[in-house]
Coordinates of C-alpha atoms in Angstrom, one line a residue:
M1015 CA -0.3 11.9 8.1
A1016 CA 2.4 11.1 10.7
D1017 CA 0.0 8.6 12.2
V1018 CA -0.3 6.8 8.9
L1019 CA 3.5 6.5 8.7
L1020 CA 3.5 5.2 12.2
R1021 CA 0.9 2.5 11.4
D1022 CA 3.0 1.5 8.4
A1023 CA 6.1 1.3 10.6
N1024 CA 4.2 -0.8 13.1
E1025 CA 3.3 -3.3 10.3
G1026 CA 6.9 -3.5 9.2
S1027 CA 8.6 -3.4 12.6
G1028 CA 9.3 -7.2 12.8
V1029 CA 12.7 -8.8 13.1
G1030 CA 14.9 -8.3 10.1
T1031 CA 17.1 -10.8 8.3
D1032 CA 20.0 -10.2 10.8
A1033 CA 20.7 -8.4 14.0
R1034 CA 22.1 -5.3 12.3
E1035 CA 19.0 -4.9 10.1
T1036 CA 16.7 -5.4 13.1
E1037 CA 18.6 -2.8 15.1
A1038 CA 18.5 -0.3 12.2
R1039 CA 14.8 -0.8 11.7
L1040 CA 14.1 -0.5 15.4
A1041 CA 16.0 2.8 15.5
R1042 CA 14.3 4.1 12.4
N1043 CA 10.8 3.3 13.8
A1044 CA 11.7 4.7 17.2
A1045 CA 12.5 8.1 15.7
L1046 CA 9.3 8.1 13.7
R1047 CA 7.2 7.1 16.8
L1048 CA 8.9 9.8 18.9
A1049 CA 8.1 12.4 16.2
V1050 CA 4.5 11.4 16.1
L1051 CA 4.1 11.3 19.8
L1052 CA 5.7 14.7 20.2
L1053 CA 3.1 16.1 17.8
R1054 CA 0.4 14.4 19.9
T1055 CA 2.0 15.8 23.1
A1056 CA 2.0 19.3 21.7
A1057 CA -1.8 19.2 21.6
T1058 CA -2.0 18.5 25.3
A1059 CA 1.1 20.3 26.6
T1060 CA -1.0 23.0 28.3
V1061 CA -3.0 20.4 30.2
P1062 CA -2.0 20.6 33.9
R1063 CA 0.1 17.7 34.9
P1064 CA 3.0 16.9 37.3
R1065 CA 6.6 17.1 36.1
Q1066 CA 7.8 14.0 34.4
L1067 CA 11.2 12.2 34.6
A1068 CA 11.7 9.3 32.2
V1069 CA 14.3 6.6 32.9
L1070 CA 15.5 5.0 29.6
G1071 CA 18.2 2.7 28.4
P1072 CA 19.3 -0.6 26.9
T1073 CA 18.5 -4.0 28.3
Q1074 CA 20.2 -5.2 31.6
S1075 CA 21.6 -1.7 32.3
G1076 CA 19.8 -1.4 35.6
K1077 CA 16.9 1.0 34.7
S1078 CA 14.6 -0.4 37.4
T1079 CA 17.3 -0.2 40.0
V1080 CA 17.9 3.5 39.2
V1081 CA 14.1 4.1 39.4
N1082 CA 14.0 2.7 42.9
L1083 CA 17.0 4.8 43.9
L1084 CA 15.3 7.9 42.5
L1085 CA 12.1 7.1 44.4
G1086 CA 13.8 6.1 47.6
A1087 CA 11.7 2.9 47.7
E1088 CA 11.8 -0.5 46.1
V1089 CA 8.7 -0.2 44.0
A1090 CA 9.9 -1.2 40.5
R1091 CA 10.4 -4.9 40.1
V1092 CA 14.1 -5.8 39.4
S1093 CA 15.2 -8.9 37.5
P1094 CA 18.5 -10.1 36.0
L1095 CA 16.6 -11.4 33.0
A1096 CA 16.9 -9.4 29.8
G1097 CA 13.7 -7.7 28.7
F1098 CA 12.0 -8.3 32.0
T1099 CA 10.4 -4.8 32.0
A1100 CA 7.9 -4.8 29.1
H1101 CA 5.6 -1.8 30.1
A1102 CA 5.9 1.8 30.8
S1103 CA 5.3 2.2 34.5
G1104 CA 4.8 5.7 36.1
F1105 CA 5.0 6.4 39.8
L1106 CA 3.1 9.6 40.9
P1107 CA 4.5 11.9 43.6
P1108 CA 2.4 12.5 46.8
G1109 CA -0.7 14.5 46.1
A1110 CA -0.5 14.3 42.4
E1111 CA -3.6 13.3 40.5
H1112 CA -3.7 10.9 37.6
G1113 CA -5.6 13.3 35.4
A1114 CA -6.3 12.8 31.6
W1115 CA -2.9 13.9 30.4
S1116 CA -1.5 10.4 29.9
A1117 CA -4.2 8.8 27.7
P1118 CA -3.4 10.7 24.4
L1119 CA 0.2 9.5 24.7
F1120 CA -0.8 5.8 25.0
P1121 CA -3.5 5.4 22.3
G1122 CA -5.0 2.0 22.3
C1123 CA -3.6 1.1 25.7
D1124 CA -5.3 0.5 29.0
C1125 CA -4.0 2.0 32.2
V1126 CA -3.9 -0.8 34.9
A1127 CA -2.5 -1.3 38.3
Y1128 CA 1.3 -2.0 38.4
A1129 CA 0.7 -5.4 39.9
E1130 CA -1.6 -6.3 37.0
L1131 CA 1.0 -5.7 34.2
S1132 CA 1.6 -8.9 32.3
P1133 CA 3.9 -9.8 29.4
Q1134 CA 0.8 -11.4 27.7
R1135 CA -0.9 -7.9 27.5
L1136 CA 1.6 -5.4 26.0
N1137 CA -1.1 -2.8 25.3
T1138 CA -1.2 -1.6 28.9
Y1139 CA 0.7 0.8 31.1
S1140 CA 0.5 1.7 34.8
L1141 CA 0.4 5.0 36.6
E1142 CA -0.2 5.0 40.3
P1143 CA 1.0 6.7 43.5
M1144 CA 4.3 5.8 45.1
P1145 CA 4.0 3.6 48.2
Q1146 CA 5.6 4.5 51.5
R1147 CA 9.3 4.8 51.2
D1148 CA 12.1 3.1 53.2
S1149 CA 14.0 6.3 53.9
E1150 CA 13.2 9.8 55.0
S1151 CA 15.1 11.6 52.2
P1152 CA 13.3 14.3 50.2
R1153 CA 10.9 13.1 47.6
L1154 CA 11.1 14.1 43.9
D1155 CA 8.1 16.2 42.9
A1156 CA 7.7 14.4 39.6
V1157 CA 6.3 11.3 38.0
V1158 CA 9.2 8.8 37.6
W1159 CA 8.8 6.4 34.7
D1160 CA 10.4 3.0 34.4
T1161 CA 10.5 1.8 30.8
P1162 CA 11.3 -1.2 28.7
D1163 CA 14.6 -1.6 26.9
V1164 CA 15.3 -0.1 23.5
D1165 CA 17.7 -2.7 22.0
S1166 CA 16.4 -6.3 22.6
V1167 CA 15.0 -8.5 19.9
H1168 CA 11.5 -7.9 21.2
A1169 CA 11.9 -4.2 21.8
A1170 CA 9.8 -3.4 18.7
D1171 CA 6.8 -4.9 20.6
Y1172 CA 6.9 -2.3 23.3
L1173 CA 8.7 0.6 21.6
D1174 CA 5.6 2.8 21.7
G1175 CA 5.7 2.9 25.5
V1176 CA 9.3 3.9 25.6
M1177 CA 8.8 6.7 23.0
A1178 CA 5.6 7.9 24.7
T1179 CA 7.4 8.5 28.0
A1180 CA 10.3 10.2 26.2
A1181 CA 7.9 12.5 24.5
L1182 CA 6.0 13.6 27.6
A1183 CA 9.1 13.8 30.0
D1184 CA 10.4 17.2 31.1
A1185 CA 13.8 15.5 31.6
H1186 CA 15.5 12.2 30.8
V1187 CA 17.7 9.8 32.6
V1188 CA 19.6 7.4 30.3
V1189 CA 21.1 4.4 32.2
V1190 CA 24.1 2.6 30.7
S1191 CA 26.6 0.1 32.0
K1192 CA 30.2 -0.7 31.3
E1193 CA 29.1 -3.2 28.6
K1194 CA 26.5 -0.9 27.0
Y1195 CA 27.8 2.7 27.1
A1196 CA 29.3 2.6 23.6
D1197 CA 26.5 0.5 21.9
R1198 CA 25.0 1.9 18.8
S1199 CA 21.5 1.5 20.3
V1200 CA 22.5 3.8 23.2
W1201 CA 23.8 6.6 20.9
R1202 CA 20.8 6.3 18.6
L1203 CA 18.7 6.9 21.7
L1204 CA 20.8 9.8 22.8
T1205 CA 20.6 11.3 19.3
L1206 CA 16.8 11.1 19.4
L1207 CA 16.8 12.8 22.9
G1208 CA 19.2 15.4 21.7
A1209 CA 16.7 16.5 19.1
L1210 CA 14.2 17.3 21.9
D1211 CA 16.8 19.5 23.7
R1212 CA 15.6 18.7 27.2
P1213 CA 17.7 18.3 30.4
L1214 CA 19.5 15.0 30.3
M1215 CA 21.4 12.9 32.9
I1216 CA 23.5 9.9 31.9
C1217 CA 23.8 7.3 34.7
V1218 CA 26.7 4.9 34.3
N1219 CA 25.8 1.8 36.3
K1220 CA 27.9 -1.2 37.3
L1221 CA 31.1 0.9 36.8
P1222 CA 34.2 -1.0 37.9
R1223 CA 36.6 1.1 40.0
S1224 CA 39.6 -0.1 37.9
D1225 CA 38.2 1.0 34.6
S1226 CA 36.1 4.0 35.7
D1227 CA 38.5 6.8 34.5
A1228 CA 38.9 5.3 31.0
I1229 CA 35.2 4.6 30.6
L1230 CA 34.2 8.0 31.8
A1231 CA 36.8 9.7 29.5
S1232 CA 35.6 7.8 26.5
L1233 CA 31.9 8.6 27.4
R1234 CA 32.5 12.3 27.8
A1235 CA 34.5 12.5 24.5
R1236 CA 31.5 11.0 22.7
M1237 CA 29.1 13.3 24.5
Q1238 CA 31.1 16.3 23.3
A1239 CA 31.1 15.0 19.8
A1240 CA 27.3 14.6 19.9
G1241 CA 26.8 18.2 21.0
G1242 CA 23.6 19.9 22.2
C1243 CA 21.9 18.6 25.4
V1244 CA 24.0 15.4 25.2
A1245 CA 27.2 17.4 25.6
R1246 CA 25.7 19.3 28.5
A1247 CA 24.3 16.1 30.2
T1248 CA 25.0 15.4 33.9
V1249 CA 27.0 12.2 34.4
V1250 CA 26.3 10.2 37.6
E1251 CA 28.4 7.2 38.4
I1252 CA 27.2 4.0 40.2
E1253 CA 30.1 1.8 41.3
H1254 CA 29.9 -1.9 40.7
C1255 CA 29.1 -3.8 43.9
A1256 CA 28.7 -7.4 44.7
E1257 CA 25.2 -6.7 45.9
P1258 CA 23.0 -4.4 43.6
P1259 CA 22.3 -1.0 45.3
T1260 CA 18.9 -0.5 46.9
P1261 CA 17.4 2.4 48.9
R1262 CA 18.1 0.3 52.0
N1263 CA 21.7 -0.5 51.5
S1264 CA 22.8 2.6 49.7
P1265 CA 21.2 5.7 51.4
D1266 CA 24.1 7.9 50.3
L1267 CA 23.6 7.0 46.7
V1268 CA 19.9 7.7 47.0
E1269 CA 20.7 11.1 48.3
R1270 CA 23.2 11.8 45.5
M1271 CA 20.7 10.5 42.8
H1272 CA 17.9 12.7 44.3
R1273 CA 20.0 15.9 44.2
A1274 CA 21.1 15.3 40.6
A1275 CA 17.5 14.5 39.5
D1276 CA 16.0 17.4 41.4
A1277 CA 18.5 19.8 39.8
L1278 CA 17.8 18.3 36.4
L1279 CA 14.0 18.9 36.8
K1280 CA 14.5 22.4 38.1
S1281 CA 16.6 23.2 35.0
A1282 CA 13.8 22.1 32.7
P1283 CA 11.6 25.0 31.5
P1284 CA 7.8 24.3 31.4
L1285 CA 6.9 22.5 28.2
S1286 CA 4.9 24.6 25.7
S1287 CA 2.9 23.5 22.7
I1288 CA 5.3 25.4 20.4
H1289 CA 8.4 23.8 22.0
V1290 CA 7.1 20.3 21.9
G1291 CA 5.7 20.7 18.3
E1292 CA 9.0 22.2 17.1
G1293 CA 10.8 19.1 18.5
G1294 CA 8.5 16.8 16.6
L1295 CA 8.9 18.8 13.4
R1296 CA 12.7 18.7 13.8
L1297 CA 12.6 15.0 14.1
L1298 CA 10.2 14.7 11.1
A1299 CA 12.4 16.9 9.0
R1300 CA 15.6 15.0 9.9
G1301 CA 14.2 11.6 8.9
W1302 CA 11.7 12.6 6.3
A1303 CA 13.6 11.2 3.3
E1304 CA 14.2 7.9 5.1
W1305 CA 10.7 7.5 6.5
T1306 CA 9.0 8.3 3.2
A1307 CA 11.4 6.3 1.0
D1308 CA 9.2 3.2 1.2
A1309 CA 6.0 5.1 0.5
R1310 CA 7.5 6.9 -2.5
S1311 CA 8.8 3.7 -3.9
R1312 CA 5.4 2.0 -3.5
H1313 CA 3.7 5.0 -5.1
H1314 CA 6.2 4.7 -8.0
A1315 CA 5.3 1.0 -8.4
S1316 CA 1.6 1.9 -8.3
R1317 CA 2.0 4.6 -11.0
E1318 CA 4.0 2.2 -13.1
W1319 CA 1.3 -0.5 -12.7
K1320 CA -1.4 1.9 -13.8
R1321 CA 0.8 2.9 -16.7
Q1322 CA 1.2 -0.8 -17.7
V1323 CA -2.5 -1.4 -17.4
N1324 CA -3.3 1.6 -19.5
A1325 CA -0.7 0.5 -22.0
G1326 CA -2.3 -2.9 -22.1
A1327 CA -5.7 -1.3 -22.8
D1328 CA -4.1 0.7 -25.7
A1329 CA -2.5 -2.5 -27.0
I1330 CA -5.8 -4.4 -26.9
E1331 CA -7.5 -1.6 -28.9
A1332 CA -4.6 -1.5 -31.4
G1333 CA -4.6 -5.2 -31.8
Y1334 CA -8.4 -5.3 -32.3
V1335 CA -8.2 -2.6 -34.9
R1336 CA -5.3 -4.2 -36.7
D1337 CA -6.4 -7.8 -36.7
Y1338 CA -10.2 -7.3 -37.1
L1339 CA -11.5 -3.9 -38.1
H1340 CA -8.7 -3.3 -40.7
D1341 CA -8.4 -6.9 -41.8
D1342 CA -10.8 -7.4 -44.7
R1343 CA -10.6 -11.1 -44.4
R1344 CA -11.8 -11.0 -40.7
F1345 CA -14.0 -8.0 -40.5
D1346 CA -17.5 -9.5 -41.1
A1347 CA -19.7 -6.8 -39.6
L1348 CA -20.7 -5.4 -43.0
R1349 CA -21.2 -9.0 -44.4
R1350 CA -23.4 -9.8 -41.4
T1351 CA -25.3 -6.5 -41.9
T1352 CA -26.0 -7.7 -45.5
I1353 CA -27.1 -11.1 -44.3
E1354 CA -29.6 -9.3 -41.9
L1355 CA -30.7 -7.3 -44.9
L1356 CA -31.3 -10.5 -46.9
T1357 CA -34.0 -11.5 -44.4
L1358 CA -35.7 -8.2 -44.8
L1359 CA -35.5 -8.5 -48.6
E1360 CA -37.4 -11.8 -48.8
M1361 CA -40.7 -11.4 -50.8
P1362 CA -43.6 -12.0 -48.4
W1363 CA -45.4 -14.4 -50.8
I1364 CA -42.4 -16.7 -51.2
A1365 CA -40.6 -16.2 -47.9
G1366 CA -42.6 -18.9 -46.1
P1367 CA -42.1 -21.7 -48.6
L1368 CA -38.4 -20.8 -49.1
K1369 CA -37.8 -20.8 -45.4
R1370 CA -39.3 -24.2 -44.9
V1371 CA -37.4 -25.7 -47.8
R1372 CA -34.2 -24.0 -46.5
Q1373 CA -34.6 -25.6 -43.1
V1374 CA -35.2 -29.0 -44.5
V1375 CA -32.2 -28.8 -47.0
T1376 CA -29.8 -27.4 -44.5
W1377 CA -30.7 -29.6 -41.5
P1378 CA -27.9 -32.1 -42.1
V1379 CA -25.4 -29.3 -42.4
R1380 CA -26.6 -27.5 -39.3
E1381 CA -26.5 -30.7 -37.3
G1382 CA -23.0 -31.5 -38.6
W1383 CA -21.7 -28.0 -37.6
R1384 CA -23.4 -28.4 -34.1
A1385 CA -21.7 -31.8 -33.6
L1386 CA -18.4 -30.4 -34.8
R1387 CA -18.5 -27.5 -32.4
A1388 CA -19.5 -29.8 -29.5
T1389 CA -16.5 -32.0 -30.3
V1390 CA -13.9 -29.3 -30.8
R1391 CA -15.0 -26.8 -28.1
G1392 CA -16.7 -29.1 -25.7
S1393 CA -20.1 -27.3 -25.8
E1394 CA -22.5 -25.9 -28.2
S1395 CA -22.3 -22.5 -26.6
G1396 CA -18.6 -22.1 -27.4
E1397 CA -19.2 -20.4 -30.7
T1398 CA -18.0 -16.8 -31.0
G1399 CA -17.8 -14.3 -33.8
R1400 CA -14.6 -13.4 -35.5
G1401 CA -14.3 -10.1 -33.7
R1402 CA -14.7 -11.7 -30.3
A1403 CA -12.1 -14.4 -31.1
V1404 CA -9.6 -11.7 -32.1
L1405 CA -10.4 -9.7 -28.9
A1406 CA -9.9 -12.8 -26.7
T1407 CA -6.5 -13.4 -28.2
V1408 CA -5.2 -9.8 -27.7
I1409 CA -6.6 -9.8 -24.1
E1410 CA -4.8 -13.0 -23.2
T1411 CA -1.6 -11.7 -24.7
Q1412 CA -1.8 -8.5 -22.6
L1413 CA -2.6 -10.4 -19.4
T1414 CA 0.5 -12.6 -20.0
R1415 CA 2.6 -9.5 -20.6
L1416 CA 1.4 -7.8 -17.4
E1417 CA 2.1 -10.9 -15.4
L1418 CA 5.6 -11.3 -16.8
E1419 CA 6.3 -7.6 -16.1
A1420 CA 5.0 -7.9 -12.5
V1421 CA 7.2 -11.0 -11.9
R1422 CA 10.2 -9.3 -13.3
S1423 CA 9.8 -6.2 -11.2
A1424 CA 9.1 -8.3 -8.1
G1425 CA 12.6 -9.8 -8.5
E1426 CA 14.4 -6.5 -8.4
V1427 CA 16.0 -5.1 -5.2
G1428 CA 14.3 -2.4 -3.3
P1429 CA 11.1 -1.6 -1.3
A1430 CA 9.1 -1.4 -4.5
A1431 CA 9.7 -5.1 -5.1
A1432 CA 7.4 -5.9 -2.2
A1433 CA 4.5 -4.1 -3.9
W1434 CA 5.3 -5.9 -7.2
R1435 CA 5.3 -9.2 -5.4
V1436 CA 1.8 -8.5 -4.1
M1437 CA 0.5 -7.6 -7.5
A1438 CA 2.2 -10.6 -9.2
R1439 CA 0.8 -13.1 -6.7
A1440 CA -2.7 -11.5 -7.0
L1441 CA -2.6 -11.6 -10.8
Q1442 CA -1.4 -15.2 -10.8
S1443 CA -4.0 -16.4 -8.3
E1444 CA -6.9 -14.5 -9.9
R1445 CA -5.9 -15.1 -13.5
S1446 CA -8.8 -17.6 -14.2
A1447 CA -11.4 -15.4 -12.6
L1448 CA -10.1 -12.3 -14.4
S1449 CA -10.1 -14.1 -17.7
L1450 CA -13.7 -15.2 -17.1
A1451 CA -14.8 -11.7 -16.2
L1452 CA -13.1 -10.3 -19.3
S1453 CA -14.8 -13.0 -21.4
D1454 CA -18.2 -12.0 -20.0
A1455 CA -17.4 -8.4 -20.9
A1456 CA -16.4 -9.5 -24.4
A1457 CA -19.7 -11.4 -24.7
A1458 CA -21.6 -8.2 -23.7
F1459 CA -19.5 -6.3 -26.2
E1460 CA -20.4 -8.7 -29.0
Q1461 CA -24.1 -8.4 -28.2
R1462 CA -24.0 -4.7 -28.5
C1463 CA -22.1 -5.0 -31.8
D1464 CA -24.8 -7.5 -33.0
A1465 CA -27.5 -5.0 -32.1
D1466 CA -25.6 -2.3 -34.1
I1467 CA -25.6 -4.7 -37.1
R1468 CA -29.3 -5.3 -36.9
S1469 CA -29.9 -1.6 -36.5
A1470 CA -27.7 -0.9 -39.5
A1471 CA -29.6 -3.5 -41.6
A1472 CA -32.9 -1.9 -40.6
E1473 CA -31.6 1.6 -41.6
L1474 CA -30.3 0.2 -44.9
Y1475 CA -33.6 -1.4 -45.6
A1476 CA -35.4 1.9 -44.8
A1477 CA -33.1 3.7 -47.2
L1478 CA -33.8 1.2 -49.9
R1479 CA -37.5 1.7 -49.5
E1480 CA -37.0 5.2 -50.6
S1481 CA -35.7 3.8 -53.9
P1482 CA -38.4 1.4 -55.1
A1483 CA -36.7 0.4 -58.3
L1484 CA -33.5 -0.6 -56.5
L1485 CA -35.4 -2.3 -53.8
N1486 CA -37.3 -4.4 -56.4
S1487 CA -34.0 -5.2 -58.1
L1488 CA -32.5 -6.4 -54.9
R1489 CA -35.5 -8.5 -54.0
A1490 CA -35.4 -10.1 -57.4
A1491 CA -31.7 -10.8 -57.1
R1492 CA -32.3 -12.2 -53.6
A1493 CA -35.1 -14.5 -54.8
T1494 CA -33.3 -15.7 -57.9
A1495 CA -30.0 -16.4 -56.1
D1496 CA -31.9 -18.0 -53.2
A1497 CA -33.8 -20.4 -55.5
A1498 CA -30.6 -21.3 -57.4
G1499 CA -28.8 -21.9 -54.2
L1500 CA -31.6 -24.2 -52.9
A1501 CA -31.6 -26.1 -56.2
L1502 CA -27.8 -26.7 -55.9
A1503 CA -28.1 -27.6 -52.3
I1504 CA -30.7 -30.2 -53.1
K1505 CA -28.4 -31.7 -55.7
T1506 CA -25.4 -31.6 -53.4
G1507 CA -27.2 -33.0 -50.4
G1508 CA -27.2 -29.7 -48.4
A1509 CA -23.4 -29.5 -48.1
A1510 CA -21.5 -26.2 -47.6
L1511 CA -24.2 -24.2 -45.7
S1512 CA -22.8 -20.7 -46.1
D1513 CA -21.3 -21.2 -49.6
V1514 CA -24.4 -22.9 -51.1
I1515 CA -27.3 -21.1 -49.3
F1516 CA -26.1 -17.6 -48.4
A1517 CA -23.2 -16.9 -50.7
P1518 CA -25.1 -16.6 -54.0
A1519 CA -27.7 -14.2 -52.5
L1520 CA -25.1 -12.3 -50.5
L1521 CA -22.9 -11.8 -53.6
A1522 CA -25.8 -10.7 -55.7
V1523 CA -27.1 -8.2 -53.1
T1524 CA -23.7 -6.9 -52.2
T1525 CA -22.8 -6.3 -55.8
L1526 CA -26.0 -4.4 -56.5
L1527 CA -25.5 -2.3 -53.3
A1528 CA -21.9 -1.5 -54.1
E1529 CA -22.6 -0.6 -57.7
G1530 CA -26.0 1.2 -57.1
A1531 CA -26.9 4.5 -55.7
L1532 CA -26.2 3.3 -52.2
G1533 CA -22.5 2.6 -52.8
S1534 CA -21.4 5.7 -50.8
Y1535 CA -24.0 4.8 -48.1
M1536 CA -22.4 1.4 -47.7
S1537 CA -18.9 2.9 -47.4
A1538 CA -20.2 5.3 -44.7
L1539 CA -21.9 2.4 -43.0
R1540 CA -18.7 0.5 -42.8
Q1541 CA -16.9 3.5 -41.1
R1542 CA -19.8 3.9 -38.7
L1543 CA -19.6 0.2 -37.7
H1544 CA -15.9 0.7 -37.1
R1545 CA -16.5 3.6 -34.8
A1546 CA -19.4 1.8 -33.0
H1547 CA -17.2 -1.3 -32.4
L1548 CA -14.4 0.9 -31.0
E1549 CA -16.7 2.8 -28.7
H1550 CA -18.2 -0.4 -27.3
L1551 CA -14.7 -1.9 -26.9
R1552 CA -13.6 1.2 -24.9
S1553 CA -16.7 1.3 -22.7
D1554 CA -17.8 -2.3 -22.3
V1555 CA -14.4 -4.1 -22.2
L1556 CA -11.6 -1.7 -21.4
G1557 CA -13.5 0.9 -19.3
A1558 CA -15.9 -1.5 -17.5
A1559 CA -13.8 -4.6 -17.1
W1560 CA -10.1 -4.4 -18.0
I1561 CA -9.1 -1.2 -16.2
P1562 CA -11.2 -1.6 -13.0
A1563 CA -10.3 -5.3 -12.5
L1564 CA -6.6 -4.7 -12.9
A1565 CA -6.7 -1.5 -10.9
A1566 CA -8.2 -3.6 -8.0
I1567 CA -5.2 -5.9 -8.2
G1568 CA -2.9 -2.8 -8.0
M1569 CA -4.8 -1.6 -4.9
R1570 CA -3.6 -4.8 -3.1
A1571 CA -0.2 -3.1 -2.9
E1572 CA -1.5 0.4 -2.1
Q1573 CA 0.6 2.4 0.4
P1574 CA -1.7 3.5 3.3
L1575 CA -0.2 7.0 2.9
P1576 CA -1.9 8.5 -0.2
A1577 CA 0.2 10.4 -2.7
D1578 CA -1.7 13.6 -2.3
M1579 CA -1.3 13.4 1.5
L1580 CA 2.4 12.9 1.0
E1581 CA 2.6 16.0 -1.3
Q1582 CA 0.7 18.1 1.3
A1583 CA 3.1 17.0 4.0
D1584 CA 6.1 17.8 1.8
A1585 CA 4.7 21.3 1.3
A1586 CA 3.9 21.8 5.0
L1587 CA 7.3 20.7 6.2
H1588 CA 9.0 23.0 3.6
D1589 CA 6.8 25.9 4.8
W1590 CA 7.9 25.2 8.4
A1591 CA 11.6 25.0 7.3
N1592 CA 11.3 28.3 5.5
R1593 CA 9.8 30.0 8.6
S1594 CA 12.1 28.4 11.2
G1595 CA 15.3 28.1 9.2
G1596 CA 15.2 24.3 9.6
T1597 CA 16.3 21.9 6.9
I1598 CA 14.5 18.9 5.5
A1599 CA 16.2 15.8 4.1
R1600 CA 15.4 15.6 0.4
P1601 CA 13.4 12.6 -0.9
L1602 CA 15.6 10.0 -2.4
A1603 CA 15.3 9.8 -6.1
Q1604 CA 14.5 6.5 -7.9
G1605 CA 17.7 4.8 -8.7
D1606 CA 19.5 6.1 -5.6
P1607 CA 21.2 3.1 -3.9
R1608 CA 19.8 4.3 -0.6
A1609 CA 16.3 4.3 -2.1
A1610 CA 16.9 0.7 -3.2
N1611 CA 17.5 0.0 0.5
G1612 CA 14.3 1.7 1.6
G1613 CA 16.1 4.9 2.5
R1614 CA 18.6 3.1 4.8
G1615 CA 22.3 3.5 4.6
D1616 CA 24.7 1.1 6.2
G1617 CA 22.6 0.7 9.3
D1618 CA 24.6 3.0 11.6

């Protein structure tokens, strides 16, 4: 789960809107990376490996210079350019083997020779034996790591290497300068290292003799305020010189640095899986609310989107029931069932002649309606039933409502707004395709309703056959009304297709059905058609099209950390806290101003 949070942090670790935001984001992601890498280290803490000393610090503080002094040889490249060191570079003591202990700490990175490190390939690190030294002073029996800075604009690009060395190190050396010792970035780093509770040395480089007492007093005061291993840290001073110190020109400094580092390493107890894992859990618990604020906000947006989609489905169903099923002027399923029945009621010996006469008489009207549809709708296939027309209207209404809601939520402040922006853009860009897919679903829905109507007419005809007297009466009424309608149609030139041809027979048959023995059957049939329409709407349109299509849009903004995984992590951390006496920062509630800032305070 922590790896998922780390991937999410990597995706969002770019430069912020200002330097303060960038620095705060960098510190937040550094803590998360360190916690994840500690948990990885815990799994390999028992693997044999040399002792590790990590040299860390801000840009231009002189980290590479200190590495050379600790090694007694000029092996780390030194440059006055900010951000010159961009890779973690380890130097093995004599006789030490590379082993497999480093690979888990640098996932996705290749181990290459120090000379092959390039700013164009940041996914590399080096680990190689130290060359021959320039002095005969004792060697440190440890791997010494040179690391990139933790505070430059591009520090996010190589932060993993810094945190990996911090996680595996038995002891840490933090290099600061007169200009950097009070920086927020330095004290954020010291706070992180303090959570690990490992031996620490603070090396104050470029220290002017005139200001040394004031600077050291200020530094020690802040160290005492920080407490823990920071308060106990060894302080080593490197005086500012016209020429930067090297193993050649500063042998006494090399000796002093070696003694301090050797004592630091000897004070470090062997790392155990439990010790390393506890450090990772402490860091996770400390930043839990902050690191998961974005995930919780996105989950909240996802739940709200699903609620809005389901509310839209309910509104579509309610609108269809109100404007079609319960509207006697629009609900035509029973009328269409009766029309289907009319065909079945035709007397076989007169059905053929009447059909041919009807086709001739109604040809002008049919052609007129076809031309009208082509003019108004642009094609002959544009005709839809009343129910489908109502359905199309309520669907478009709900799509518009969803789009407006997404745009409104996208304009709010907070991490959830980013998720809403993704959904709003997706809905806007795919609106036409979505409308077409829903229209196809509505067409399939209409076909199933038509099949129900034909089936209902067949069942009604079968029921009529059990009452021969009523069946003959209906057939007689059908034939009489049909003949009268045709006679009138011939006199009027075939105008008013439905009123002239079908209405007389429809009225006669409907009246006989309503007033006859099948009156209760017709009422039950109406209710059954209502239920069938609703079932098809829920399955064919809402269940098969509306909800899946809009859920897919919501998935565009899905948080890579699933909600159930987050709940499991909450439970696991609380279990650890109960067993160890630790505390966990509570998740920020929706509406908390810090939650609106992604769990961030003022950036300090």
